[in-house]
PDB file of C-alpha atoms in Angstrom:
ATOM      1  CA  MET A  28     134.603 147.864  62.464  1.00 37.00           C
ATOM      2  CA  ARG A  29     133.772 146.208  59.269  1.00 39.00           C
ATOM      3  CA  ARG A  30     134.635 147.880  56.060  1.00 41.00           C
ATOM      4  CA  THR A  31     131.950 148.372  53.502  1.00 42.00           C
ATOM      5  CA  LYS A  32     132.733 147.896  49.865  1.00 44.00           C
ATOM      6  CA  GLU A  33     132.587 151.528  49.228  1.00 46.00           C
ATOM      7  CA  CYS A  34     134.964 152.239  52.175  1.00 50.00           C
ATOM      8  CA  ALA A  35     137.357 149.521  50.828  1.00 51.00           C
ATOM      9  CA  GLU A  36     137.630 151.140  47.267  1.00 58.00           C
ATOM     10  CA  THR A  37     138.192 154.781  48.657  1.00 63.00           C
ATOM     11  CA  PRO A  38     141.691 155.117  49.393  1.00 78.00           C
ATOM     12  CA  MET A  39     142.391 156.768  52.824  1.00 87.00           C
ATOM     13  CA  ALA A  40     143.450 160.389  52.789  1.00 90.00           C
ATOM     14  CA  SER A  41     146.924 161.032  53.465  1.00 90.00           C
ATOM     15  CA  ILE A  42     148.841 163.792  55.391  1.00 92.00           C
ATOM     16  CA  LYS A  43     149.913 165.062  51.981  1.00 94.00           C
ATOM     17  CA  ASP A  44     146.234 165.273  50.856  1.00 95.00           C
ATOM     18  CA  VAL A  45     145.361 167.500  53.773  1.00 95.00           C
ATOM     19  CA  ALA A  46     148.393 169.649  53.062  1.00 95.00           C
ATOM     20  CA  ALA A  47     147.286 170.054  49.325  1.00 95.00           C
ATOM     21  CA  LEU A  48     143.770 170.708  50.084  1.00 95.00           C
ATOM     22  CA  ALA A  49     144.660 173.268  52.998  1.00 95.00           C
ATOM     23  CA  GLY A  50     147.508 174.895  50.997  1.00 96.00           C
ATOM     24  CA  VAL A  51     150.155 174.388  53.518  1.00 96.00           C
ATOM     25  CA  SER A  52     153.120 172.079  53.938  1.00 95.00           C
ATOM     26  CA  VAL A  53     153.172 168.504  55.460  1.00 94.00           C
ATOM     27  CA  ALA A  54     155.275 169.905  58.425  1.00 94.00           C
ATOM     28  CA  THR A  55     152.362 172.506  58.932  1.00 95.00           C
ATOM     29  CA  VAL A  56     149.753 169.820  59.007  1.00 94.00           C
ATOM     30  CA  SER A  57     151.731 167.850  61.527  1.00 91.00           C
ATOM     31  CA  ARG A  58     152.168 170.947  63.742  1.00 93.00           C
ATOM     32  CA  VAL A  59     148.516 171.433  63.739  1.00 94.00           C
ATOM     33  CA  LEU A  60     147.701 167.728  64.495  1.00 90.00           C
ATOM     34  CA  ASN A  61     150.328 167.687  67.251  1.00 87.00           C
ATOM     35  CA  ALA A  62     148.943 171.006  68.787  1.00 88.00           C
ATOM     36  CA  HIS A  63     152.078 172.944  68.316  1.00 90.00           C
ATOM     37  CA  PRO A  64     151.723 176.384  69.587  1.00 91.00           C
ATOM     38  CA  GLY A  65     153.493 178.314  66.738  1.00 90.00           C
ATOM     39  CA  VAL A  66     150.687 177.815  64.169  1.00 94.00           C
ATOM     40  CA  ARG A  67     148.522 180.869  63.207  1.00 95.00           C
ATOM     41  CA  PRO A  68     144.933 180.569  64.110  1.00 94.00           C
ATOM     42  CA  GLY A  69     143.820 180.973  60.331  1.00 95.00           C
ATOM     43  CA  THR A  70     146.095 178.428  59.265  1.00 95.00           C
ATOM     44  CA  ARG A  71     144.975 175.936  62.141  1.00 95.00           C
ATOM     45  CA  THR A  72     141.461 176.546  60.858  1.00 95.00           C
ATOM     46  CA  LYS A  73     142.269 175.679  57.434  1.00 96.00           C
ATOM     47  CA  VAL A  74     144.224 172.524  58.064  1.00 95.00           C
ATOM     48  CA  LEU A  75     141.306 171.177  60.553  1.00 95.00           C
ATOM     49  CA  HIS A  76     138.812 172.052  57.868  1.00 96.00           C
ATOM     50  CA  ALA A  77     140.846 169.769  55.475  1.00 95.00           C
ATOM     51  CA  VAL A  78     141.104 167.020  58.003  1.00 94.00           C
ATOM     52  CA  SER A  79     137.440 166.960  58.490  1.00 94.00           C
ATOM     53  CA  GLU A  80     136.560 167.343  54.828  1.00 95.00           C
ATOM     54  CA  LEU A  81     138.953 164.389  53.791  1.00 94.00           C
ATOM     55  CA  GLY A  82     138.180 162.483  56.893  1.00 93.00           C
ATOM     56  CA  TYR A  83     141.723 162.098  57.624  1.00 93.00           C
ATOM     57  CA  ARG A  84     142.985 159.913  60.443  1.00 91.00           C
ATOM     58  CA  PRO A  85     146.772 159.789  61.420  1.00 85.00           C
ATOM     59  CA  ASN A  86     148.351 156.373  60.533  1.00 80.00           C
ATOM     60  CA  GLY A  87     148.858 154.818  63.798  1.00 78.00           C
ATOM     61  CA  VAL A  88     151.391 152.385  62.441  1.00 78.00           C
ATOM     62  CA  ALA A  89     153.668 155.149  60.983  1.00 77.00           C
ATOM     63  CA  ARG A  90     153.324 157.092  64.408  1.00 80.00           C
ATOM     64  CA  SER A  91     154.252 153.918  66.364  1.00 80.00           C
ATOM     65  CA  LEU A  92     157.415 153.485  64.222  1.00 80.00           C
ATOM     66  CA  ARG A  93     158.546 157.005  64.861  1.00 79.00           C
ATOM     67  CA  THR A  94     157.773 157.130  68.594  1.00 80.00           C
ATOM     68  CA  HIS A  95     158.504 153.411  69.352  1.00 84.00           C
ATOM     69  CA  GLN A  96     155.152 153.247  71.250  1.00 83.00           C
ATOM     70  CA  THR A  97     152.172 151.594  70.072  1.00 86.00           C
ATOM     71  CA  ARG A  98     149.949 152.763  73.098  1.00 90.00           C
ATOM     72  CA  THR A  99     148.498 149.198  73.052  1.00 93.00           C
ATOM     73  CA  LEU A 100     148.727 146.734  75.978  1.00 95.00           C
ATOM     74  CA  GLY A 101     147.899 142.954  75.730  1.00 95.00           C
ATOM     75  CA  LEU A 102     146.021 140.861  78.204  1.00 96.00           C
ATOM     76  CA  VAL A 103     145.676 136.945  77.911  1.00 96.00           C
ATOM     77  CA  ILE A 104     143.040 135.724  80.214  1.00 95.00           C
ATOM     78  CA  GLY A 105     142.319 132.108  81.055  1.00 92.00           C
ATOM     79  CA  ASP A 106     138.737 131.946  80.353  1.00 92.00           C
ATOM     80  CA  VAL A 107     136.463 134.814  79.133  1.00 90.00           C
ATOM     81  CA  LEU A 108     133.490 132.984  80.581  1.00 92.00           C
ATOM     82  CA  ASN A 109     134.876 133.104  84.128  1.00 94.00           C
ATOM     83  CA  PRO A 110     133.338 136.148  85.789  1.00 94.00           C
ATOM     84  CA  PHE A 111     136.783 136.780  87.462  1.00 95.00           C
ATOM     85  CA  PHE A 112     138.566 137.187  84.321  1.00 94.00           C
ATOM     86  CA  THR A 113     135.680 139.057  82.711  1.00 93.00           C
ATOM     87  CA  GLU A 114     135.861 141.736  85.654  1.00 95.00           C
ATOM     88  CA  LEU A 115     139.628 141.606  85.519  1.00 94.00           C
ATOM     89  CA  ALA A 116     139.569 142.345  81.695  1.00 95.00           C
ATOM     90  CA  ARG A 117     137.061 145.296  82.189  1.00 95.00           C
ATOM     91  CA  SER A 118     139.086 146.929  84.991  1.00 96.00           C
ATOM     92  CA  VAL A 119     142.354 146.654  82.993  1.00 96.00           C
ATOM     93  CA  GLU A 120     140.614 148.137  79.905  1.00 96.00           C
ATOM     94  CA  ASP A 121     139.042 151.000  81.830  1.00 97.00           C
ATOM     95  CA  ALA A 122     142.361 151.758  83.574  1.00 97.00           C
ATOM     96  CA  ALA A 123     144.337 151.765  80.105  1.00 96.00           C
ATOM     97  CA  ARG A 124     141.779 153.780  78.378  1.00 96.00           C
ATOM     98  CA  SER A 125     141.822 156.369  81.034  1.00 96.00           C
ATOM     99  CA  ARG A 126     145.709 156.700  80.356  1.00 95.00           C
ATOM    100  CA  GLY A 127     145.364 156.696  76.557  1.00 91.00           C
ATOM    101  CA  TYR A 128     145.905 153.032  75.841  1.00 94.00           C
ATOM    102  CA  SER A 129     144.012 150.361  73.941  1.00 94.00           C
ATOM    103  CA  VAL A 130     143.987 146.721  75.109  1.00 96.00           C
ATOM    104  CA  ILE A 131     144.024 143.616  73.019  1.00 95.00           C
ATOM    105  CA  ILE A 132     142.559 140.751  75.058  1.00 95.00           C
ATOM    106  CA  GLY A 133     143.135 137.085  74.115  1.00 95.00           C
ATOM    107  CA  ASN A 134     141.160 134.241  75.535  1.00 95.00           C
ATOM    108  CA  ALA A 135     143.400 131.277  76.329  1.00 95.00           C
ATOM    109  CA  ASP A 136     140.383 129.050  76.913  1.00 93.00           C
ATOM    110  CA  GLU A 137     142.526 127.232  79.487  1.00 93.00           C
ATOM    111  CA  ARG A 138     144.947 125.808  77.005  1.00 94.00           C
ATOM    112  CA  PRO A 139     148.619 126.568  77.500  1.00 94.00           C
ATOM    113  CA  ALA A 140     149.478 126.469  73.841  1.00 96.00           C
ATOM    114  CA  LEU A 141     146.831 128.850  72.932  1.00 96.00           C
ATOM    115  CA  GLN A 142     148.047 131.166  75.799  1.00 95.00           C
ATOM    116  CA  ASP A 143     151.554 130.807  74.217  1.00 95.00           C
ATOM    117  CA  HIS A 144     150.090 131.732  70.890  1.00 96.00           C
ATOM    118  CA  HIS A 145     148.717 134.757  72.190  1.00 95.00           C
ATOM    119  CA  VAL A 146     151.631 135.984  73.925  1.00 95.00           C
ATOM    120  CA  ARG A 147     153.763 135.532  70.794  1.00 95.00           C
ATOM    121  CA  THR A 148     151.353 137.489  68.745  1.00 94.00           C
ATOM    122  CA  LEU A 149     151.291 140.280  71.147  1.00 93.00           C
ATOM    123  CA  LEU A 150     155.052 140.518  71.323  1.00 91.00           C
ATOM    124  CA  ASP A 151     155.196 140.271  67.539  1.00 90.00           C
ATOM    125  CA  ARG A 152     152.822 143.520  67.453  1.00 87.00           C
ATOM    126  CA  ARG A 153     155.338 145.230  69.715  1.00 88.00           C
ATOM    127  CA  ILE A 154     152.671 146.172  72.314  1.00 89.00           C
ATOM    128  CA  ASP A 155     153.871 148.404  75.122  1.00 88.00           C
ATOM    129  CA  GLY A 156     152.982 146.038  77.806  1.00 87.00           C
TER     130      GLY A 156
END
């Protein structure tokens, strides 16, 4: 997704911004976002309204540092133009998505050095598999 100039200049809302707008603590916002059962319905509604109004999206990087999971898989294929690899990539992506994972696909273009590059990059990003 390409960021527009307006989007790039507007800072992303933080969990603290949501808490301030909803008039609750950061811990309460976290409980609402994680579907904790111990939150009053009125409080949940206020927090969800603030989330919507601010366009808040949880920080996936911060979450992955805390959980030690990226919910991301890597797939390096030999040649994206080869119908076998195209079908394989689609099947892997469909199965991963159904389990809550995203897939990063690298096209090695039948070049071992490029394949190694993609594998190193995926490992550096701490993918889950």
